[in-house]
Tab-separated table of C-alpha atoms in Angstrom:
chain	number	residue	atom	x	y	z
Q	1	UNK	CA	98.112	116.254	21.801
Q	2	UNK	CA	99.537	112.772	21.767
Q	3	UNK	CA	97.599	111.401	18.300
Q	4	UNK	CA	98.444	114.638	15.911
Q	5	UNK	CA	101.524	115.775	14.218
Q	6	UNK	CA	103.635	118.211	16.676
Q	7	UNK	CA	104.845	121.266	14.547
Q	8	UNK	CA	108.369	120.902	15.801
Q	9	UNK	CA	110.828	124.264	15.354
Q	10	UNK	CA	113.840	124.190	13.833
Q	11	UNK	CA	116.292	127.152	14.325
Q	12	UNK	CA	117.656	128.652	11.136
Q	13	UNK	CA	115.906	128.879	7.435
Q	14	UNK	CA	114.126	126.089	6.095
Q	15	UNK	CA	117.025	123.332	4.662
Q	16	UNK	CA	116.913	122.079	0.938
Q	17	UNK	CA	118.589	119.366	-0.144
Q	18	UNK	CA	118.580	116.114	-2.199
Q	19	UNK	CA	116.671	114.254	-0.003
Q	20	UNK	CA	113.638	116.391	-0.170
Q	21	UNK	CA	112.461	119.273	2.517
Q	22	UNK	CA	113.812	120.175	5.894
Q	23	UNK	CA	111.084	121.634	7.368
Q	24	UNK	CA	112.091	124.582	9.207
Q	25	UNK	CA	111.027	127.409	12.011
Q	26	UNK	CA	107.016	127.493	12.136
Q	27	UNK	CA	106.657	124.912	10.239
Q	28	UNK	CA	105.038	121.288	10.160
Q	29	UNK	CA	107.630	118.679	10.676
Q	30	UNK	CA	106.478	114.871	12.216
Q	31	UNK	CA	109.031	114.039	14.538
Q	32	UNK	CA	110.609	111.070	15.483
Q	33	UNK	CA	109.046	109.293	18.709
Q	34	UNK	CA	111.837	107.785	21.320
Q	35	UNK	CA	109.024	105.517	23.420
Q	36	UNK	CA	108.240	101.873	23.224
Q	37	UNK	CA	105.213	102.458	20.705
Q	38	UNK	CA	104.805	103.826	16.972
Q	39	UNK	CA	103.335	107.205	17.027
Q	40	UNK	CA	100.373	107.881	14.431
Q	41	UNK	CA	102.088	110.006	12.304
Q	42	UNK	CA	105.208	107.823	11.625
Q	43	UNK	CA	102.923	105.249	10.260
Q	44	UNK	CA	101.093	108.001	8.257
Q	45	UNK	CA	104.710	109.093	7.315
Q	46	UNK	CA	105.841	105.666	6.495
Q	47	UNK	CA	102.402	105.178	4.387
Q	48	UNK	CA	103.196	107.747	2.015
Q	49	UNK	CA	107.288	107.934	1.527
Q	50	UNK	CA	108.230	104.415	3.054
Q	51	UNK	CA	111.218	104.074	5.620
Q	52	UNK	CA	111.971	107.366	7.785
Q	53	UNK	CA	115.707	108.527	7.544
Q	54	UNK	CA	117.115	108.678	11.083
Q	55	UNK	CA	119.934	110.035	10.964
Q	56	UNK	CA	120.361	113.920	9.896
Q	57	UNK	CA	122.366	116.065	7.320
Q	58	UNK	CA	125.545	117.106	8.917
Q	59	UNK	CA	124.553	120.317	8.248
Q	60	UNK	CA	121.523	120.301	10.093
Q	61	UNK	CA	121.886	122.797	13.717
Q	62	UNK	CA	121.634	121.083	16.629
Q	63	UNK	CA	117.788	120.171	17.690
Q	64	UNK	CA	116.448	122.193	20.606
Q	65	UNK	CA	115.127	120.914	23.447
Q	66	UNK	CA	112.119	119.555	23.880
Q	67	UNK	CA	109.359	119.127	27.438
Q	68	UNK	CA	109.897	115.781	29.036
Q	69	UNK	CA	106.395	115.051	27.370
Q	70	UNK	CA	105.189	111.430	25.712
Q	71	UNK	CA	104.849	113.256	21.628
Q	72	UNK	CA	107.949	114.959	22.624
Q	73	UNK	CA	111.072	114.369	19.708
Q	74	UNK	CA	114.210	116.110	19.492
Q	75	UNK	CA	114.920	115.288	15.481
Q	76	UNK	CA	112.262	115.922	12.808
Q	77	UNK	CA	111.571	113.872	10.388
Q	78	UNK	CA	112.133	115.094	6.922
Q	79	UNK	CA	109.870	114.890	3.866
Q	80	UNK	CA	110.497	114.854	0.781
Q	81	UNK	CA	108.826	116.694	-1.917
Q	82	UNK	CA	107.080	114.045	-3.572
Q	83	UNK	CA	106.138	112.328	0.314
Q	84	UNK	CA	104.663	116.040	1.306
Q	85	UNK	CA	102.652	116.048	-2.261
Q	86	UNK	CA	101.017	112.586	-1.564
Q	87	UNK	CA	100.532	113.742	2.071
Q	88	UNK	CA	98.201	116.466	0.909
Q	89	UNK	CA	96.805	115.201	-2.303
Q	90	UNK	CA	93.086	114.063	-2.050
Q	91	UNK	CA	92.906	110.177	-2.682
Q	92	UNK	CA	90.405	107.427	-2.388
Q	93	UNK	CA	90.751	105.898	1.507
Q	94	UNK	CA	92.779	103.427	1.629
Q	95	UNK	CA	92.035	99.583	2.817
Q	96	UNK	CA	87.758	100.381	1.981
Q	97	UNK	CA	85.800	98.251	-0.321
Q	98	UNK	CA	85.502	101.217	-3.356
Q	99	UNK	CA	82.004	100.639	-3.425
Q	100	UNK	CA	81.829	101.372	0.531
Q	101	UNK	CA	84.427	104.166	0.604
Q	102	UNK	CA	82.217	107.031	-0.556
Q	103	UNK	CA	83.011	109.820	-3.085
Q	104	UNK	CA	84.121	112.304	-0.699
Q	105	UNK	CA	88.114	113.162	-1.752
Q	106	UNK	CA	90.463	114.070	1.271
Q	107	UNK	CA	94.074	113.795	1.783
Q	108	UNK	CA	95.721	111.074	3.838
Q	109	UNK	CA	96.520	114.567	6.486
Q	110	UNK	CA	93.208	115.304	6.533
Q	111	UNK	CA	91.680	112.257	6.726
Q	112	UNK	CA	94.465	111.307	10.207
Q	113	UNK	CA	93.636	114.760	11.785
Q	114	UNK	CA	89.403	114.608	10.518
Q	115	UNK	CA	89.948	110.852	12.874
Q	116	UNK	CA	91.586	112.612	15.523
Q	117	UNK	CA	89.032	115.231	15.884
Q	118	UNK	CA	86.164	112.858	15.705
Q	119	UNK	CA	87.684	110.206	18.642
Q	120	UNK	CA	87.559	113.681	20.864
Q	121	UNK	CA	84.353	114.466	19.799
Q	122	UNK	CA	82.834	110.776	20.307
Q	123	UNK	CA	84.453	110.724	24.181
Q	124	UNK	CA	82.275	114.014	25.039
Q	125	UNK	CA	79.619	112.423	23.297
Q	126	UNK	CA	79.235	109.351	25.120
Q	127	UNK	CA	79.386	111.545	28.760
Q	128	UNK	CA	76.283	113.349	27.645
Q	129	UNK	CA	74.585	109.890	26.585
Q	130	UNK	CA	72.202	108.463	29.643
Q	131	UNK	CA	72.472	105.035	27.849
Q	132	UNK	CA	76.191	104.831	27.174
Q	133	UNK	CA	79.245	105.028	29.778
Q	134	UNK	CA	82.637	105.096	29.546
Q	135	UNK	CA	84.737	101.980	30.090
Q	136	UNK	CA	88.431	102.426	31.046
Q	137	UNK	CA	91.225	101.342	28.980
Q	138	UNK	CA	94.792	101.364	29.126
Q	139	UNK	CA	95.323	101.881	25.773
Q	140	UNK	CA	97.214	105.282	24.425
Q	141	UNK	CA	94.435	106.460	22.000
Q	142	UNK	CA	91.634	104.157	22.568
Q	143	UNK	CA	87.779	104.974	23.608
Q	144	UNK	CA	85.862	101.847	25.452
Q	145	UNK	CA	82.519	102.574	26.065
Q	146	UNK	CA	79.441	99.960	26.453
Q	147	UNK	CA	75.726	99.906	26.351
Q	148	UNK	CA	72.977	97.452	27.871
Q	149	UNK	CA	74.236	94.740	25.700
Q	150	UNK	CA	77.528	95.937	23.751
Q	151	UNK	CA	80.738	96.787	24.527
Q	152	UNK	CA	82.710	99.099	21.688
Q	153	UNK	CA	85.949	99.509	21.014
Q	154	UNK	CA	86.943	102.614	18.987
Q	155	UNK	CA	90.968	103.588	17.918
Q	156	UNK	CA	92.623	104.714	14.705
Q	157	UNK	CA	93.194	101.972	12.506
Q	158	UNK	CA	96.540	100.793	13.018
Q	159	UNK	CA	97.304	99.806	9.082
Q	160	UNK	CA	97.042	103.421	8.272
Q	161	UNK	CA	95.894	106.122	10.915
Q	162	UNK	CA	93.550	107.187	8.423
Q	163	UNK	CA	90.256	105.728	9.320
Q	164	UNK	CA	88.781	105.278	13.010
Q	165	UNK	CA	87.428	101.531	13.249
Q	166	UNK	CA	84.256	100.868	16.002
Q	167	UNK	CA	84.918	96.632	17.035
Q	168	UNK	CA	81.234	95.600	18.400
Q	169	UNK	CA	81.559	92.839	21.275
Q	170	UNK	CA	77.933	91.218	22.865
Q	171	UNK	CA	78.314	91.494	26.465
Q	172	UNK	CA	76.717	88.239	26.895
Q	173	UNK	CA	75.213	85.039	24.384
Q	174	UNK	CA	72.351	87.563	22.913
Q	175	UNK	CA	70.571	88.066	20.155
Q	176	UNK	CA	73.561	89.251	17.919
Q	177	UNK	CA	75.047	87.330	15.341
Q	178	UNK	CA	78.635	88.141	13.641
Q	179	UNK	CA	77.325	89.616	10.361
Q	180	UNK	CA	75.209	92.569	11.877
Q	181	UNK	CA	78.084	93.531	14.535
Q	182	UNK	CA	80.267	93.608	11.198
Q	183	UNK	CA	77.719	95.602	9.241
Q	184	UNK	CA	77.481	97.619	12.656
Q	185	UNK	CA	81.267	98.123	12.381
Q	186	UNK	CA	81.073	99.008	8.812
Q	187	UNK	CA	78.857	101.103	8.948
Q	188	UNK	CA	80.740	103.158	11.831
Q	189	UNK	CA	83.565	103.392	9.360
Q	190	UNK	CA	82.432	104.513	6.275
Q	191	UNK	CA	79.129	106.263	6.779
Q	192	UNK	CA	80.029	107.913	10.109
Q	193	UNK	CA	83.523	108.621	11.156
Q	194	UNK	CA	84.652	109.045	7.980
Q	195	UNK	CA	84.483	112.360	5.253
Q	196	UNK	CA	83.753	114.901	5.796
Q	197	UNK	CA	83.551	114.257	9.554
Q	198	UNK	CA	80.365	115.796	10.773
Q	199	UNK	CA	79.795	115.724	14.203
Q	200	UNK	CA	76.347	115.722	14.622
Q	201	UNK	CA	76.612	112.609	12.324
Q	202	UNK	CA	78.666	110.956	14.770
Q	203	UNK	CA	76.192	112.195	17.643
Q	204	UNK	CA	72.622	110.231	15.748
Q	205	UNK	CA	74.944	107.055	15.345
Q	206	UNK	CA	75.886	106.861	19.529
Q	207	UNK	CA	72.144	107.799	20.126
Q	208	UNK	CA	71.444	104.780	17.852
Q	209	UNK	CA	73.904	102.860	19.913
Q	210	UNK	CA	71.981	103.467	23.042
Q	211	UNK	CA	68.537	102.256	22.029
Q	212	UNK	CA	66.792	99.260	22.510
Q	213	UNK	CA	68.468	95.491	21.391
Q	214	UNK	CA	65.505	95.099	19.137
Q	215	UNK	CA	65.011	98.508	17.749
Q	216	UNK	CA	69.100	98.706	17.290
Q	217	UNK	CA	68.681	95.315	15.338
Q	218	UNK	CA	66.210	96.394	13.057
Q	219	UNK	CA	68.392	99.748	12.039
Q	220	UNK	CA	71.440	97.544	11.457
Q	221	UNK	CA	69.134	95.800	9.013
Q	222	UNK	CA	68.581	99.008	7.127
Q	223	UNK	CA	71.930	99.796	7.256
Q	224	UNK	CA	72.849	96.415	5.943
Q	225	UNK	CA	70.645	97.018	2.977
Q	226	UNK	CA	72.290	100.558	2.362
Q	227	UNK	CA	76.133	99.089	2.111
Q	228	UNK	CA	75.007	96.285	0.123
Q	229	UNK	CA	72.464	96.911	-2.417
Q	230	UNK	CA	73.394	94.222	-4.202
Q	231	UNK	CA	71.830	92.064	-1.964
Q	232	UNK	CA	68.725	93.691	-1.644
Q	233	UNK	CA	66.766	91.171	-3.986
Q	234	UNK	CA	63.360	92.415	-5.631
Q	235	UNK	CA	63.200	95.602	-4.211
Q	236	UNK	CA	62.145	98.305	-6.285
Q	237	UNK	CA	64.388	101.115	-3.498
Q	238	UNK	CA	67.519	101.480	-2.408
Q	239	UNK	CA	68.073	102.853	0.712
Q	240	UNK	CA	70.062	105.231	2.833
Q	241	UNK	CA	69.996	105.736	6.836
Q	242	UNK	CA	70.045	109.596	6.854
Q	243	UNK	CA	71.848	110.332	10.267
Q	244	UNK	CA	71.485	114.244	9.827
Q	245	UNK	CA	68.664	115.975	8.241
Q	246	UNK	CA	68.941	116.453	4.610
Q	247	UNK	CA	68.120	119.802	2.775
Q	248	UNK	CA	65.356	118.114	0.994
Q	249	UNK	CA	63.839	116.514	4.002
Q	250	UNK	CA	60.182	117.841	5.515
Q	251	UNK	CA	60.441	121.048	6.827
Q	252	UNK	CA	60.576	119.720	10.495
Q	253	UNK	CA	64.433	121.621	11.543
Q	254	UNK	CA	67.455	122.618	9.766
Q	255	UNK	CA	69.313	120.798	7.256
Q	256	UNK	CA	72.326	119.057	8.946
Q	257	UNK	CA	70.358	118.797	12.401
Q	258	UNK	CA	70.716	115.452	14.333
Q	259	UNK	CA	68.215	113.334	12.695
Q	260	UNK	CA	67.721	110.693	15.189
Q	261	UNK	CA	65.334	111.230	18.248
Q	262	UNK	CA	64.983	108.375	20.936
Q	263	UNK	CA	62.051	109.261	23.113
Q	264	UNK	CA	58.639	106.529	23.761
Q	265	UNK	CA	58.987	107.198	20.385
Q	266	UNK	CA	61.720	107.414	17.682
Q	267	UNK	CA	61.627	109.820	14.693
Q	268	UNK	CA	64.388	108.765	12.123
Q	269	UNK	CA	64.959	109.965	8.276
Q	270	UNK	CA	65.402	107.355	5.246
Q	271	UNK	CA	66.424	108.427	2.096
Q	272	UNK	CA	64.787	106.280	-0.582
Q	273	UNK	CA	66.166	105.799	-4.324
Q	274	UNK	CA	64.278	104.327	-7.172
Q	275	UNK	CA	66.213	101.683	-8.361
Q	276	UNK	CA	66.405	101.563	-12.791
Q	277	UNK	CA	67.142	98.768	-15.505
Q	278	UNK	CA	68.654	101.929	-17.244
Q	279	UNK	CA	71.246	104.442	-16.321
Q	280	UNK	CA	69.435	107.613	-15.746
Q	281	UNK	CA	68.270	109.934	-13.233
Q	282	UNK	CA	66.849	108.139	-10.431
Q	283	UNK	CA	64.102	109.722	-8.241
Q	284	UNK	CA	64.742	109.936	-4.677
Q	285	UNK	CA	62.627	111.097	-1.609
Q	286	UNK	CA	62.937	111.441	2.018
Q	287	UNK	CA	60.676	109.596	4.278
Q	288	UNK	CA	60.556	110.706	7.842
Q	289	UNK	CA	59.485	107.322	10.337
Q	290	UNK	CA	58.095	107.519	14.181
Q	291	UNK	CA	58.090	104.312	15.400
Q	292	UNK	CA	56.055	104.049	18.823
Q	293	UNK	CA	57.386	101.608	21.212
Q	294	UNK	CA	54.411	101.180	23.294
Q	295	UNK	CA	52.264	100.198	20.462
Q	296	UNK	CA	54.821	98.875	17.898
Q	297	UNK	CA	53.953	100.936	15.106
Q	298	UNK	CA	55.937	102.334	12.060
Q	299	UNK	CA	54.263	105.019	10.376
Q	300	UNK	CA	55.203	107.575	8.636
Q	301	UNK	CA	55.631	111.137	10.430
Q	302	UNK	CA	53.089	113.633	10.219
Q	303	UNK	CA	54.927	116.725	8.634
Q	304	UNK	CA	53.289	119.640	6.172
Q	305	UNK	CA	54.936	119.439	2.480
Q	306	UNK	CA	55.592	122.762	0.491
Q	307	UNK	CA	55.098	120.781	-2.763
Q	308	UNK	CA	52.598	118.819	-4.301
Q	309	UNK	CA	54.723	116.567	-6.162
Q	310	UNK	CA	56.283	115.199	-2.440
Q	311	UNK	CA	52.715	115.701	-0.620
Q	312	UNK	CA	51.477	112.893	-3.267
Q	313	UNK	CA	54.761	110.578	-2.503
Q	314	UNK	CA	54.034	111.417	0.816
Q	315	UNK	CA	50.523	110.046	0.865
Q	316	UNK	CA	51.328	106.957	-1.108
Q	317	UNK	CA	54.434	106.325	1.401
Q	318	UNK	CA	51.577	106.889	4.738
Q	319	UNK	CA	49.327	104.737	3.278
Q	320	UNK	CA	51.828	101.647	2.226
Q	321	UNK	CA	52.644	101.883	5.868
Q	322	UNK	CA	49.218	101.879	7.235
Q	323	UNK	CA	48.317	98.944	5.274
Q	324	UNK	CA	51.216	97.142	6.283
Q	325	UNK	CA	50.047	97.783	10.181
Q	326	UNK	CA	46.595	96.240	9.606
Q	327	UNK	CA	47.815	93.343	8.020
Q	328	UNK	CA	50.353	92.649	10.391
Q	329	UNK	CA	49.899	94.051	13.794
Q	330	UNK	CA	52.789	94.209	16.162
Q	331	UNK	CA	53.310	91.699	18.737
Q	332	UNK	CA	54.393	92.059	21.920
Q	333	UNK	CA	58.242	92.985	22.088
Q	334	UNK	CA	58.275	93.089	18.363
Q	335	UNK	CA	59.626	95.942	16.348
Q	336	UNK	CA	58.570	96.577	13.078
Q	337	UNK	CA	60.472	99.178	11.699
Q	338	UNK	CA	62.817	96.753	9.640
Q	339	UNK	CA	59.369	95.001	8.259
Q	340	UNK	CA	57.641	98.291	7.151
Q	341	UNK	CA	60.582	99.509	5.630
Q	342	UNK	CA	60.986	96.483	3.290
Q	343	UNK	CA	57.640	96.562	2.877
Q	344	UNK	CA	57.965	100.217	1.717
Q	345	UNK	CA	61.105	99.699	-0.763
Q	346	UNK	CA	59.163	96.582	-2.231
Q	347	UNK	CA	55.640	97.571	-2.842
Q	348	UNK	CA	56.089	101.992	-3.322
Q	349	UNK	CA	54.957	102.685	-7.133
Q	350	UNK	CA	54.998	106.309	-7.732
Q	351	UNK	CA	53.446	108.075	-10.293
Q	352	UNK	CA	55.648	109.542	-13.187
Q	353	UNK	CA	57.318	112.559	-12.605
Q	354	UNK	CA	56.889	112.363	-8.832
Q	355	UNK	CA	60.157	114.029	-7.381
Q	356	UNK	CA	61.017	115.314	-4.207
């Protein structure tokens, strides 16, 4: 596979020497590349020990030869100790706002090879989606794929070959403006590609893609309000776009099941946080949504609770939302998920001790 480290074989034992480890027969070296571009895992190489050495011990057997292939490289590259120990120690992701980049450790390995697997997985992905087709690029590495009204760009990040980076482009002067294709493209990289690389994860977002400009617009909204809190205002919530369904969720299908159904109607999961003057433990429950597109109603769905304590949330949440209808009734071509749900975060009061 082009975008992974080749285990390349070297005959003999594996070499020690000052410069660090040879890696030898079986083993994971990342080779040298001989073509006109940088392969993936030089850069990953050169992130964590700096300039490759080129040139081999003397004592190093001759390299064996290799398939006239595009990964293919006669002369490993070797580590050294300290290069292979930052290679696999877990570490925060590098070139992320901290507050974006999650608290989910990996290594900068894991993280290149958890990017790899996830660009294969998106490219199946997108052949199963009715509302999403491939676009072809010339680019080694690179997935171009469009909807009604965007054309996306997704490749390793280049700085690092750590993180896989979505670039949103409007097919024509629409609706969009820059900030919500950048909190589009943010959210992409830190809340769905990234740790711990969950497919089905990956599988809500392009179903999300697909949907309607306005109901699309409105979930970038939420999304906005989930990677900066900060700028949430008055609210009384803070919010989180749950793209599988969490263990605590209504008992409506496994935990970790796709959580976003486009239909006439979407079903969707939020997970809501009490926001506190006071460091403590903050209550949080999930609230499942259907919004109907032929009507233009949020509300929320209609699914049994086990416990009382999230039946009462629940009934506080259902009638927020009805209120919120009456007083405002859709319009025509209007969606007003993005309106209930700040309507929710600001106005939901729950009683003490209410936990879900």
């Amino acid at each position: 596979m082009p975008w992974c480290l080749q285990a390349t074989e070297v005959s003999g034992q594996a070499r020690h020497s000052s410069q660090g480890l040879l890696l030898g027969q079986g083993s994971i070296a990342c080779p040298l590349v001989t073509h006109h571009y940088t392969h993936p895992s030089q850069t990953l190489i050169h992130h964590v020990q700096g300039p490759v050495h080129r040139s081999c011990p003397t004592s190093m057997p001759p390299p064996r030869k290799l398939p006239q292939r595009p990964w293919a490289a006669s002369i490993p590259t070797i580590l050294t100790h300290n290069a292979l120990h930052v290679l696999l120690l877990p570490s925060p992701t590098p070139c992320l706002v901290p507050g974006l980049a999650g608290s989910y450790l990996c290594s900068p390995l894991e993280r290149f090879l958890g990017s790899v697997i996830m660009r294969r997985h998106l490219q199946r992905i997108i052949q199963q989606e009715a509302n999403l087709s491939i676009v072809n690029s010339n680019e080694p590495g690179v997935i171009m794929f469009k909807t009604d009204m965007l054309k996306c760009r997704v490749a390793l990040n280049p700085k690092n070959y750590q993180t896989l980076q979505l670039k949103v482009t409007p097919e024509n002067t629409g609706p969009w403006s820059q900030e919500e294709l950048q909190v589009l493209e943010k959210f992409f990289e830190t809340r769905v590609a990234g740790p711990p690389f969950k497919y089905n994860t990956l599988n809500a977002f392009t179903k999300l893609l697909g949907a309607p400009t306005n109901i699309l617009r409105d979930c970038v909204r939420i999304m906005k309000l989930e990677l900066f809190p900060d700028q949430a205002g008055q609210l009384k919530w803070n919010v989180q776009f749950c793209l599988t369904i969490p263990p605590s969720a209504p008992p409506i299908a496994p935990p970790g099941t796709i959580a976003v159904v486009l239909k006439s109607k979407m079903l969707f999961f939020l997970q809501l946080t009490q926001r506190l003057p006071v460091p403590q433990d903050p209550v949080s429950i999930i609230v499942p949504i259907v919004y109907d597109m032929a009507t233009g109603l949020t509300q929320q769905a209609d699914i049994p609770r086990q416990h009382s304590s999230s039946g009462a949330a629940a009934l506080m949440v259902s009638n927020i939302l009805k209120r919120f209808n009456e007083l405002h009734p859709a319009r025509q071509g209007e969606c007003t998920i993005f309106a209930s749900v700040h309507e929710l975060m600001a106005n939901l009061t729950l009683p003490p001790c209410t936990r879900q």
